[in-house]
XYZ file of C-alpha atoms in Angstrom:
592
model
C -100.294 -131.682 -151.789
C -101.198 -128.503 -153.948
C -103.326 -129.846 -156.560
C -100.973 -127.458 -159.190
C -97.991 -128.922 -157.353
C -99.051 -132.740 -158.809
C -98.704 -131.989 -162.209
C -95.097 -130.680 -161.542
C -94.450 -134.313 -159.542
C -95.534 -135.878 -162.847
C -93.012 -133.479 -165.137
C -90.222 -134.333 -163.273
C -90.739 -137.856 -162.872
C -91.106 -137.654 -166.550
C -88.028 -136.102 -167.085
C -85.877 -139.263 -165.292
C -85.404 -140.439 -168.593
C -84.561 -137.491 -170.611
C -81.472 -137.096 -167.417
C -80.537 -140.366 -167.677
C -80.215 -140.117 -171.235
C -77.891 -137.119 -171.528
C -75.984 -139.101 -168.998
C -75.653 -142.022 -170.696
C -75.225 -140.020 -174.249
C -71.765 -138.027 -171.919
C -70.656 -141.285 -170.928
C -70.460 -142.194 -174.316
C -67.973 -139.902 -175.402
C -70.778 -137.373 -176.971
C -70.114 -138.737 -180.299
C -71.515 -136.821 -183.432
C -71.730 -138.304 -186.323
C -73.900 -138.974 -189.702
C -76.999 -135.213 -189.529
C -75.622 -135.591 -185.681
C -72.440 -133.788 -186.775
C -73.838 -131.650 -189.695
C -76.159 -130.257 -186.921
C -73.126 -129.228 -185.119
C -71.620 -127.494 -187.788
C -74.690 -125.696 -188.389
C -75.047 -124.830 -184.580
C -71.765 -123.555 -184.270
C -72.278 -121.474 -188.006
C -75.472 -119.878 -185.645
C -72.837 -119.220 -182.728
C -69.740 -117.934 -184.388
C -71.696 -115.111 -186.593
C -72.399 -116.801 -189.907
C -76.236 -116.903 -189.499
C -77.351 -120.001 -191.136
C -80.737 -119.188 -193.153
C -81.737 -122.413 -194.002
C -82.589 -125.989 -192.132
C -80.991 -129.716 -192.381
C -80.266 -130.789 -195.742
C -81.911 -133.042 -197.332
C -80.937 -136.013 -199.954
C -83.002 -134.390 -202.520
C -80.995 -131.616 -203.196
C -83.010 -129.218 -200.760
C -83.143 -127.675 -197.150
C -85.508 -127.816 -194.529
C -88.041 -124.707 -194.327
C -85.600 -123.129 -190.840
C -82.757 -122.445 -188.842
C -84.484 -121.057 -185.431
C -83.284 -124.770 -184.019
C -79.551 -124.061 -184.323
C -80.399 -120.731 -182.756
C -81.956 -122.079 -179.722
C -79.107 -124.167 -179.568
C -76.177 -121.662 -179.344
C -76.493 -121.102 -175.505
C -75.575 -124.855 -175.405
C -72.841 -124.477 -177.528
C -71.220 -121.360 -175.533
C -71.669 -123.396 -172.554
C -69.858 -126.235 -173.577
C -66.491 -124.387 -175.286
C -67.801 -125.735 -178.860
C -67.784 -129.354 -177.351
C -70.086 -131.879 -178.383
C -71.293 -132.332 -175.067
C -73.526 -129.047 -174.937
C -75.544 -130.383 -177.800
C -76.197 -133.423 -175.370
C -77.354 -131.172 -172.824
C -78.940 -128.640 -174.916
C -80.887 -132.010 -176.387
C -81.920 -132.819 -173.013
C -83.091 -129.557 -171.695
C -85.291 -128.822 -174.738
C -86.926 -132.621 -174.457
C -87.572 -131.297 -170.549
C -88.919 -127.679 -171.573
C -91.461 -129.425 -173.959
C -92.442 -131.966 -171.177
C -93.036 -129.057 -168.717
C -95.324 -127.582 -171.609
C -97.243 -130.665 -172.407
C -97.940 -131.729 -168.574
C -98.887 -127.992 -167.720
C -101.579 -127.749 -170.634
C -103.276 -130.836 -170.110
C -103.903 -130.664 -166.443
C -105.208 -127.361 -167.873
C -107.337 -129.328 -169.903
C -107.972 -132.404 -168.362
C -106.636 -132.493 -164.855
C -103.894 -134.845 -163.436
C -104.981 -137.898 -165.546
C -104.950 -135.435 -168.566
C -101.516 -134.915 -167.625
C -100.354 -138.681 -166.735
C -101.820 -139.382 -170.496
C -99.960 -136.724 -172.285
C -96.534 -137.471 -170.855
C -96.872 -141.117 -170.697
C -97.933 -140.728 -174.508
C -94.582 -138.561 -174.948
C -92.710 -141.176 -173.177
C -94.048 -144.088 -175.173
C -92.829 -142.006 -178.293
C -89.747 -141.962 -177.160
C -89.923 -145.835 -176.353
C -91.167 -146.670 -179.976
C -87.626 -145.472 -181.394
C -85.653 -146.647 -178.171
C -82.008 -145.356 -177.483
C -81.382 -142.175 -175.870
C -83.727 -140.136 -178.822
C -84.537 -137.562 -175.448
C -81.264 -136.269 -175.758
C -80.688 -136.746 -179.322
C -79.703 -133.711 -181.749
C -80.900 -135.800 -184.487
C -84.058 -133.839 -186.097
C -86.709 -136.379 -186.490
C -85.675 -137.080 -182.800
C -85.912 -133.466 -181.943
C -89.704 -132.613 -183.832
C -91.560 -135.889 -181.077
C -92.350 -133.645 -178.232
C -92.751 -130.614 -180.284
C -95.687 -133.007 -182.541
C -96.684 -133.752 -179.059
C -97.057 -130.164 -177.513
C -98.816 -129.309 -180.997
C -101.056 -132.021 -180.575
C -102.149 -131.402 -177.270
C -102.618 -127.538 -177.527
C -104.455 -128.402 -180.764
C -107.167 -130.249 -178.695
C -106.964 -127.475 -176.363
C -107.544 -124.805 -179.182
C -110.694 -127.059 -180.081
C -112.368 -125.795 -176.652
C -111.297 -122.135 -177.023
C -108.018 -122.098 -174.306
C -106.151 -118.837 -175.317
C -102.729 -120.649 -174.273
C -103.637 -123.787 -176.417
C -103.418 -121.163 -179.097
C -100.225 -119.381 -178.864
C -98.623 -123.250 -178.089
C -100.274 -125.078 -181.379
C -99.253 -121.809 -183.381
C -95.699 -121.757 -182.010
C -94.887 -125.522 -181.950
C -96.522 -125.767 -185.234
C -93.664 -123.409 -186.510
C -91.070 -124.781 -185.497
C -91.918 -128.452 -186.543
C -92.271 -127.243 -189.870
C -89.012 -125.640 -189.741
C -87.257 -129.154 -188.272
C -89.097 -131.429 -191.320
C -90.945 -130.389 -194.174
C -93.020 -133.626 -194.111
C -94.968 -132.152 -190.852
C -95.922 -129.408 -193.379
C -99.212 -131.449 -194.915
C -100.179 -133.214 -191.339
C -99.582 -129.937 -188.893
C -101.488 -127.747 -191.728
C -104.705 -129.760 -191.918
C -104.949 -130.861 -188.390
C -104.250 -126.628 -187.083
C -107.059 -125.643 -189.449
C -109.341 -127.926 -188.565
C -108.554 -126.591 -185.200
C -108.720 -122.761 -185.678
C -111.918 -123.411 -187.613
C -113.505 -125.234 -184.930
C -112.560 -122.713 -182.462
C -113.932 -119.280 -184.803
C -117.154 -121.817 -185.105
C -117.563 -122.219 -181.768
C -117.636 -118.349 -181.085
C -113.977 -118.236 -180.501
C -112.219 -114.172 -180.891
C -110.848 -113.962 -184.443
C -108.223 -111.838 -182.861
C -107.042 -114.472 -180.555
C -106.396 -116.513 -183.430
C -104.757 -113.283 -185.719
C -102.038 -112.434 -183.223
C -100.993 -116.038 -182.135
C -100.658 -116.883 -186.011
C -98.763 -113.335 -186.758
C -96.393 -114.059 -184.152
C -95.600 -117.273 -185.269
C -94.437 -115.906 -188.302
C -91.478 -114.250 -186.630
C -89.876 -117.696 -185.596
C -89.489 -117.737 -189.478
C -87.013 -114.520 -189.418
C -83.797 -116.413 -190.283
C -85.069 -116.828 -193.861
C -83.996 -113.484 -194.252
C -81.006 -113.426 -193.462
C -80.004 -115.278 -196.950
C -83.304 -114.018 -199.130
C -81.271 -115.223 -202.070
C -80.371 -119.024 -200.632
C -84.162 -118.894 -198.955
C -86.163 -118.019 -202.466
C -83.992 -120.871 -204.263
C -84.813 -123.412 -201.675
C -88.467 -122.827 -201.955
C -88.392 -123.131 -205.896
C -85.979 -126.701 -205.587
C -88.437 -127.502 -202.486
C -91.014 -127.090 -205.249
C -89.800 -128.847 -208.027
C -89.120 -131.913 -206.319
C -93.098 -132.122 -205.011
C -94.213 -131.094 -208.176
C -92.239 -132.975 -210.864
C -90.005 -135.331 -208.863
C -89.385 -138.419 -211.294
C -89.799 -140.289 -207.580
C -93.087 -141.930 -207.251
C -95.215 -141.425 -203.813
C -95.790 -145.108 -202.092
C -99.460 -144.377 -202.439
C -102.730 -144.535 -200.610
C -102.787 -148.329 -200.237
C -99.540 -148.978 -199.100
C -99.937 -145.780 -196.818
C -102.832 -147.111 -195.357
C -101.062 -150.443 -194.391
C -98.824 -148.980 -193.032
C -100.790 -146.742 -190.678
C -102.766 -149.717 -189.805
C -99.505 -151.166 -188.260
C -99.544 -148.825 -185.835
C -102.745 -149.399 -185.040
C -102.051 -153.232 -184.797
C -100.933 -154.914 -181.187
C -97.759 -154.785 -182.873
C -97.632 -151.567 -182.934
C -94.079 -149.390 -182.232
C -95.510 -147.626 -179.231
C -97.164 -150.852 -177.352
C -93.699 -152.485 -178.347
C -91.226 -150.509 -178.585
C -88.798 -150.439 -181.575
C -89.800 -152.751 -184.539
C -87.541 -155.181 -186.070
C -86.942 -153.469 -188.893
C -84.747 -150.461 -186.766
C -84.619 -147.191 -187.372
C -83.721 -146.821 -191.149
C -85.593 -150.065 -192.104
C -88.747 -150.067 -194.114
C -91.720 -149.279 -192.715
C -93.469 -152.519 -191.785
C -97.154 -152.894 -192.971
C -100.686 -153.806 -190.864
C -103.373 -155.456 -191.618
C -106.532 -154.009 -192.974
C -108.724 -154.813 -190.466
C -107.178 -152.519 -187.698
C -107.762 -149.231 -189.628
C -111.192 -150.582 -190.419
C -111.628 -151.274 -186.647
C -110.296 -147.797 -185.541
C -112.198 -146.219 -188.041
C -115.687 -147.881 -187.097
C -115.187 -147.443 -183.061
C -114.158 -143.424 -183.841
C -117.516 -143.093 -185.951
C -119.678 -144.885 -183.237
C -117.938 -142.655 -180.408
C -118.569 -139.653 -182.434
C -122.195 -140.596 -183.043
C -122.308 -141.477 -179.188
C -120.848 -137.731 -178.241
C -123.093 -135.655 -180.248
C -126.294 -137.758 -179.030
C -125.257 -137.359 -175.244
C -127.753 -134.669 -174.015
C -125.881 -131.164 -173.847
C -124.987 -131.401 -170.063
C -123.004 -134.965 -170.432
C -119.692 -134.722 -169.354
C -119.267 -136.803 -172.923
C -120.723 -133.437 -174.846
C -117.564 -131.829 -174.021
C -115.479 -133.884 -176.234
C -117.481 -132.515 -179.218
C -115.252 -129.625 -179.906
C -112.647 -131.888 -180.200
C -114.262 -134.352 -182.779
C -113.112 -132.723 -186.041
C -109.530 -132.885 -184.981
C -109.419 -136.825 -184.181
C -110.903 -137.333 -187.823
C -108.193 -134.363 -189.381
C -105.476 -136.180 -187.547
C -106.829 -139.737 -188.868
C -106.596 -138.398 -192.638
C -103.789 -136.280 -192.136
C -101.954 -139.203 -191.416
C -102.946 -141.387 -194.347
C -102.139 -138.692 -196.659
C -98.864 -137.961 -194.916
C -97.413 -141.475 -195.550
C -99.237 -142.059 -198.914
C -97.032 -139.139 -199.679
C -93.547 -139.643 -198.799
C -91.347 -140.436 -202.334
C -89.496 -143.401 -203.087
C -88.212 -145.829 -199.494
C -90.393 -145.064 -196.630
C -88.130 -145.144 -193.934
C -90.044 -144.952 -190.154
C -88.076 -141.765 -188.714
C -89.793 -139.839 -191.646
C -93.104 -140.322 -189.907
C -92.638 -140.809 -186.554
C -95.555 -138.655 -186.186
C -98.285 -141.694 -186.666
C -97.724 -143.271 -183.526
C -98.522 -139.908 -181.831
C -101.843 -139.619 -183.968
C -102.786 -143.302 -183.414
C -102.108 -142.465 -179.017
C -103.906 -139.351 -179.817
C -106.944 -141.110 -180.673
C -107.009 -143.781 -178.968
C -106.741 -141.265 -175.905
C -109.561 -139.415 -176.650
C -111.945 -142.830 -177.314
C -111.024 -144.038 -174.368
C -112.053 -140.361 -172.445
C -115.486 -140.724 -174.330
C -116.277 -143.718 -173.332
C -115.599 -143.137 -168.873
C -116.462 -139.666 -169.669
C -119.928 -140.095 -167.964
C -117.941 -142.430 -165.170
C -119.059 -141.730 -161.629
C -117.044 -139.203 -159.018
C -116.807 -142.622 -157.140
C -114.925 -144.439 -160.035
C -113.219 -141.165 -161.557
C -109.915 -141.876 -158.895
C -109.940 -144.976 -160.541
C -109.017 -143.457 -163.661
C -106.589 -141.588 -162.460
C -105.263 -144.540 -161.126
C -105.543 -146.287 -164.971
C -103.603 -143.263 -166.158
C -101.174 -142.869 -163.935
C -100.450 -146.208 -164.266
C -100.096 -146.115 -167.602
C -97.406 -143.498 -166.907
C -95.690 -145.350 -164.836
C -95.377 -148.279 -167.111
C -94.090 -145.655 -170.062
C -92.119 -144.233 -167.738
C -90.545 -147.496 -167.333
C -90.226 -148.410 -170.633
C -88.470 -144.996 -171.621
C -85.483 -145.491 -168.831
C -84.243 -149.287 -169.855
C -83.047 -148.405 -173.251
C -81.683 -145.954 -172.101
C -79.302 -147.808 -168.935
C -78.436 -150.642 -171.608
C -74.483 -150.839 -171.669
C -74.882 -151.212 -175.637
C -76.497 -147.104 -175.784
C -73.785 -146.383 -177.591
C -73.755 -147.746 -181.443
C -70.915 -149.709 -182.577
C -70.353 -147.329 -185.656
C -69.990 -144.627 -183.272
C -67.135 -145.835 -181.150
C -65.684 -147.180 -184.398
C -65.720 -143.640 -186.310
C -63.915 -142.188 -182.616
C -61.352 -144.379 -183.167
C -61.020 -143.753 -187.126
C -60.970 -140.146 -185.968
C -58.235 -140.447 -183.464
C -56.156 -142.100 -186.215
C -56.492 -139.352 -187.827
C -55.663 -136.935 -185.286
C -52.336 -138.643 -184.964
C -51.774 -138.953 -188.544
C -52.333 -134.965 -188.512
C -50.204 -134.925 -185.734
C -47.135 -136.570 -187.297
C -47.546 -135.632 -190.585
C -44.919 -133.270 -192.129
C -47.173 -130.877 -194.211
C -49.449 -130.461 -190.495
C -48.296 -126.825 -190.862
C -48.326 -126.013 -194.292
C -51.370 -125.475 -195.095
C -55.090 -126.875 -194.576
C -56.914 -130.181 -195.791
C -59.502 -130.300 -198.299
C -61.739 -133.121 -197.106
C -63.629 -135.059 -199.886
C -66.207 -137.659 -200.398
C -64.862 -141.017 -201.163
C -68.105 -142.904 -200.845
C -70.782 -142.277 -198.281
C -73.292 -144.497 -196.467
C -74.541 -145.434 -192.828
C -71.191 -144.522 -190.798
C -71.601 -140.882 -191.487
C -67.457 -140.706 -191.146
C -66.916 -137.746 -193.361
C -69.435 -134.660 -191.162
C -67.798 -136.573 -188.011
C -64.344 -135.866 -189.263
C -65.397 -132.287 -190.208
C -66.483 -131.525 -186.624
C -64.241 -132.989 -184.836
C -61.713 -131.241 -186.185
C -62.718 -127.993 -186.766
C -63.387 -127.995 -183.073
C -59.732 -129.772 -182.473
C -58.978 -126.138 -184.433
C -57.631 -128.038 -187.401
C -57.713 -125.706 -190.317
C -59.439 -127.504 -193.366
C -62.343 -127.066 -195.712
C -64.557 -128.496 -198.104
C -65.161 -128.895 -201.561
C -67.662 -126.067 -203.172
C -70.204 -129.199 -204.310
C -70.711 -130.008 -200.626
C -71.414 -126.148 -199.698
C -74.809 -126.580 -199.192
C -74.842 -128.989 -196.419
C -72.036 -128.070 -194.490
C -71.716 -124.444 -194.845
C -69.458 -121.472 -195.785
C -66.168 -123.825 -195.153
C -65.283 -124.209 -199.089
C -61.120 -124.647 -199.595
C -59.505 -123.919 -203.337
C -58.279 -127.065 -203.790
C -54.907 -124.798 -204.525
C -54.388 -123.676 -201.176
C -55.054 -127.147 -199.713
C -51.667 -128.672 -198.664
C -53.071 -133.019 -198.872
C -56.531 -133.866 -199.744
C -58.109 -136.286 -197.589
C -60.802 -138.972 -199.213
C -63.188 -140.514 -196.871
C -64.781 -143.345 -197.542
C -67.798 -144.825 -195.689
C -67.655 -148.125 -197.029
C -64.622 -151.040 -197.336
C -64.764 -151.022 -201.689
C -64.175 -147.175 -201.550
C -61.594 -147.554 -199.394
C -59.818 -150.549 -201.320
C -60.083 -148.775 -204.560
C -58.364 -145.360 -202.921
C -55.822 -146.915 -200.514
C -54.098 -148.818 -203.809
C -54.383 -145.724 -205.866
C -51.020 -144.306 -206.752
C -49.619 -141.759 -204.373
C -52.387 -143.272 -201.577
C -51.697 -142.829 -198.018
C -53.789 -144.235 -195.239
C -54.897 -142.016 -192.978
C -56.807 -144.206 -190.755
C -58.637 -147.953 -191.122
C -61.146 -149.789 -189.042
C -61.440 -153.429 -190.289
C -61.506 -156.310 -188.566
C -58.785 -158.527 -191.230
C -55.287 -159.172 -190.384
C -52.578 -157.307 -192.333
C -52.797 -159.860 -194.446
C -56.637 -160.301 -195.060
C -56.773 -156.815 -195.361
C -54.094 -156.910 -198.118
C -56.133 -159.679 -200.019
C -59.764 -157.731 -199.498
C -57.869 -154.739 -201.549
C -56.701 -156.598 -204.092
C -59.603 -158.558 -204.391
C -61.939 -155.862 -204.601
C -59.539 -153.507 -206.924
C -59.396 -156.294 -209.294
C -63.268 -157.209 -209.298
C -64.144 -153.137 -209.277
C -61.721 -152.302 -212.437
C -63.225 -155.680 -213.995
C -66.947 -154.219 -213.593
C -65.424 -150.673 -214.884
C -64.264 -152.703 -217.952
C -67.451 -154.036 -218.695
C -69.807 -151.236 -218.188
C -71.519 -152.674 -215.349
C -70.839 -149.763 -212.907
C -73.622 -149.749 -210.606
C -72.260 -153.478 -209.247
C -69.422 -152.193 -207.631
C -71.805 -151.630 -204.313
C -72.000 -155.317 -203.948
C -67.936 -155.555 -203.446
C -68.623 -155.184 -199.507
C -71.746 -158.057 -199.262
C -71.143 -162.039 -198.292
C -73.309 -162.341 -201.464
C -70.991 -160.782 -203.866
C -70.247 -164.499 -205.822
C -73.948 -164.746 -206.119
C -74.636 -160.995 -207.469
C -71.561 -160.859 -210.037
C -72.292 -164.705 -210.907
C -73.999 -163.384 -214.752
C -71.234 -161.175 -215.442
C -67.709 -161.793 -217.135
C -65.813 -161.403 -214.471
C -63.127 -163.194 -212.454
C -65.328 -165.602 -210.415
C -63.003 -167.631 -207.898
C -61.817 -163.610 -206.814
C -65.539 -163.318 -206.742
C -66.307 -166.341 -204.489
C -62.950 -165.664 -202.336
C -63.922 -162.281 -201.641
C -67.228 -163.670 -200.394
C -65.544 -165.505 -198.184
C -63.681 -162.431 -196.575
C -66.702 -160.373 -196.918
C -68.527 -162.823 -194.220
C -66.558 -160.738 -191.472
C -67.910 -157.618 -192.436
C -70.986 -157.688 -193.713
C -73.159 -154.848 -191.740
C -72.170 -151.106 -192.353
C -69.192 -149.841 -190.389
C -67.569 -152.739 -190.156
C -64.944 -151.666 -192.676
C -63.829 -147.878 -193.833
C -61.517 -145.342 -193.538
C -59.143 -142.525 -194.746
C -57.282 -142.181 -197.315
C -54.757 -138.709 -198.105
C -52.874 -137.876 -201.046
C -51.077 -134.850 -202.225
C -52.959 -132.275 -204.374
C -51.706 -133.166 -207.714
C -52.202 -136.881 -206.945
C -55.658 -137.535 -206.263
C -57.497 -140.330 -208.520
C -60.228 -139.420 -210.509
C -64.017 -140.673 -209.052
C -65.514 -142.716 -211.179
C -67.422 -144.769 -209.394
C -70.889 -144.196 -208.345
C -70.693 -141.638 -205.151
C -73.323 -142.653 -202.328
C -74.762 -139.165 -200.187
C -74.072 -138.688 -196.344
């Protein structure tokens, strides 16, 4: 076989599980919900002319830095009709473009086992968050093989390869663009790489023009300077004087140390804790480890006489240590819960590394033994490769809040359907109480590509778009609620209609979990104790009301009830009422 050809073999082998996702993600019903859906709002804002400016919101009251993403994706999106399923696809195709990329460059650098490393370490990123996150329109999802691409032209940059340069440089755009967290992490680890390369002799022009035309990927700032310039100043603010607290350098370091750990995400796959779980926290003594063995193999590389095949990895030395305290600064940075998608980027590092002490140490190997290594590597991509296909083929692929928020959507398509004021004018859509299910950008999507005129209130503008409605011309406004107490307290509102509900009570218990919950939620209102209405939907209600002056046997009957849904999704729904009827909010309103 072509020795170029075998790379190719190794692409496309990698790419089994990027198909078999989008096929699994179609057979699913290509269900958007929770960012999932926002995205495809914003993708089909790029598509039908309103040229989005700015990123994925964020629960801070900002954007992300770019919108080039939900360009890229408009093809997709013209392909499908506006379906969800193109954003599937599109998902897929830009998770096999990126694989392409990485196994290309590093048999540029390193051969075929350079290129059974790199994708097997893409595939084992994919493994450490499980699901189908290859074809996933989700953004942390989205930024894994781009941080992988930028990680591997980065070490490429480090030994002066002109296409290492325009990758790093492109990639690096972008992924600041999908997250502002990659900001800190691709910023220190690029420099570190351009500066090796000008201090190695390397063409400051070949650096000027890569970095000038990665610039340009930034050009949808401008097409909302106003909205752009106030997003940098509230980007600002909130890393400047945030009243949030950072989770500092010792539990950052714990945390990285996980991942260093045999426990780690990417030799396990995903951790108990899930995807929106806390991070989970290492021991000491792996960092410490890591640490030592880098310093000895860096001591060991520039001591190898200057025609060692181990010399060569000296270029590359001041990147494995930028990497190493990029990443301990990126966690100890990240405000308030330190959820694992927001830095999905250490298991990369930590592979990264671990790579590169492993190529120090056989770098000096034989040519008898160097097919064994191959072998080792291409083993290890088989095993990944492995790995990344059986989440994927599990009959469970598609989350139980997803096929419950299709069928709270259908409900509503028939309520639309039936409903006498379907053709008098639009809905205004509001925010009953978010959470988890990620009901109310589902609802917006699906029906605005159903082509049901409706809109959105103007305090909402900023994450879903130029879709405001005067609550005037809106003919019923529809409150959706994420979560079973927001429901009860709207549904027995005066002038309430139910739109849709997915619980799992009878008639009857759902009858009693309303009144229950109404009278425990107007009890808290009474006595000034707002912020315990959350606890209305937990099995430990009784216990977390039991100091308060409230109605305890409701309490302890409720808790009862509440045993039957107790997870997220189990319980929500719809709720319309006419314009002049809808109840004021005055409970404490969850984000998306």
């Amino acid at each position: 076989m072509n020795r170029w050809a075998r790379w190719w073999v190794i692409a496309l082998l990698g790419s089994i599980p990027v198909v078999v996702s989008v096929v699994h993600g179609l057979m699913g019903g290509a269900i958007l919900l929770q960012d999932r859906a926002v995205f495809g709002l914003q993708v089909a804002d790029a598509a039908t002319g309103s040229f989005p400016s700015l990123g994925q919101y964020s629960w801070h009251g900002w954007s992300h830095l770019g919108s080039l993403l939900f360009y890229i994706f408009v093809p997709f999106h013209w392909l499908a009709g506006g379906a969800s399923w193109g954003l599937f696809v599109g998902a897929g195709a830009h998770s096999c473009a990126l694989l392409v990329l990485i196994a290309w460059l590093a048999f540029r650098l390193r051969g075929l086992w350079g290129t059974a490393t790199a994708v097997a370490l893409l595939l084992a990123s994919w493994m450490s968050v499980g699901g189908i996150a290859s074809a996933d329109v989700w953004t942390p999802f989205l930024a894994i093989p781009l941080f992988v691409l930028f990680v591997t032209a980065a070490w490429g940059v480090t030994e002066r390869d002109r296409p290492s340069m325009w990758l790093m440089c492109m990639s690096a755009a972008l992924l600041v663009q999908v997250h502002v967290g990659y900001l800190p992490i691709v910023g220190l680890i690029g420099l570190t790489a351009l500066g090796t390369f000008w201090w190695t002799g390397g063409n400051q022009r070949a650096m000027a023009r890569p970095i000038l035309s990665s610039l340009l990927l930034f050009l949808p700032l401008a097409f909302n300077p106003r909205d752009s310039a106030a997003n940098f100043v509230h980007l600002w603010r909130f890393f400047s004087h945030s009243d949030t607290p950072t989770i500092g350098f010792s539990r950052g370091l714990r945390v990285v140390a996980f991942e260093m750990s045999p426990e780690a995400s990417w030799l396990q796959g995903p951790s108990s804790e899930g995807i929106v779980g806390e991070a989970r926290n290492g021991s000491w003594g792996w960092f410490a480890g890591v640490v030592i063995i880098l310093l000895l193999c860096t001591i060991w590389v520039f001591r190898s006489p200057a025609e060692s095949p181990r010399r060569k990895f000296g270029s590359s030395v001041p990147i494995m240590w930028a990497g190493l305290v990029a990443m301990v600064i990126g966690v100890a940075q990240v405000r308030g819960y330190l959820i694992p998608y927001v830095v999905l980027w250490r298991a990369v590092i930590v592979m990264l590394i671990v790579a590169w002490i492993v190529g120090v140490i056989l770098a000096n190997t034989s040519m008898v033994r160097q097919p064994l290594i191959t072998a080792g590597a291409m083993g290890l991509f088989v095993l990944n490769l492995i790995g990344a296909i059986l989440p994927t083929t599990e009959v469970s692929i598609v989350m139980p809040a997803a096929v419950r928020v299709r069928e709270a959507i259908a409900q509503a398509v028939v309520f639309q359907e039936n409903s006498p004021s379907a053709d008098e004018g639009a809905i205004l859509f509001r925010l009953g109480d978010g959470g988890l299910v990620g009901l109310y950008p589902a609802l917006l999507y699906d029906f605005e590509q159903r082509g049901i005129t409706g809109g959105i209130p103007a305090d909402v503008e900023r994450v879903f778009g130029d879709r405001v409605l005067d609550p005037v011309d809106a003919s019923s406004v529809w409150m959706v609620c994420d979560t079973g107490w927001a429901f009860s307290l709207l549904s027995s509102a005066s002038g309430a209609t139910i739109v849709s509900v997915i619980t799992p009570f009878t008639p009857e218990e759902e009858a009693k979990v309303v009144e229950l919950q109404t009278l425990l939620a107007h009890e808290l209102r009474t006595i000034g104790h707002l912020e315990a209405v959350t606890s209305l939907d937990s099995p430990l209600v009784a216990i977390s009301l039991s100091e308060l002056d409230i109605n305890h046997d409701a309490a302890q009957e409720l808790a009862t009830l509440n045993q039957r849904a107790s997870t997220p999704g189990d319980r929500f729904g719809i709720v319309a009422f006419a314009s002049s009827d809808v109840p004021d909010i005055w409970w404490p309103l969850e984000v998306f």
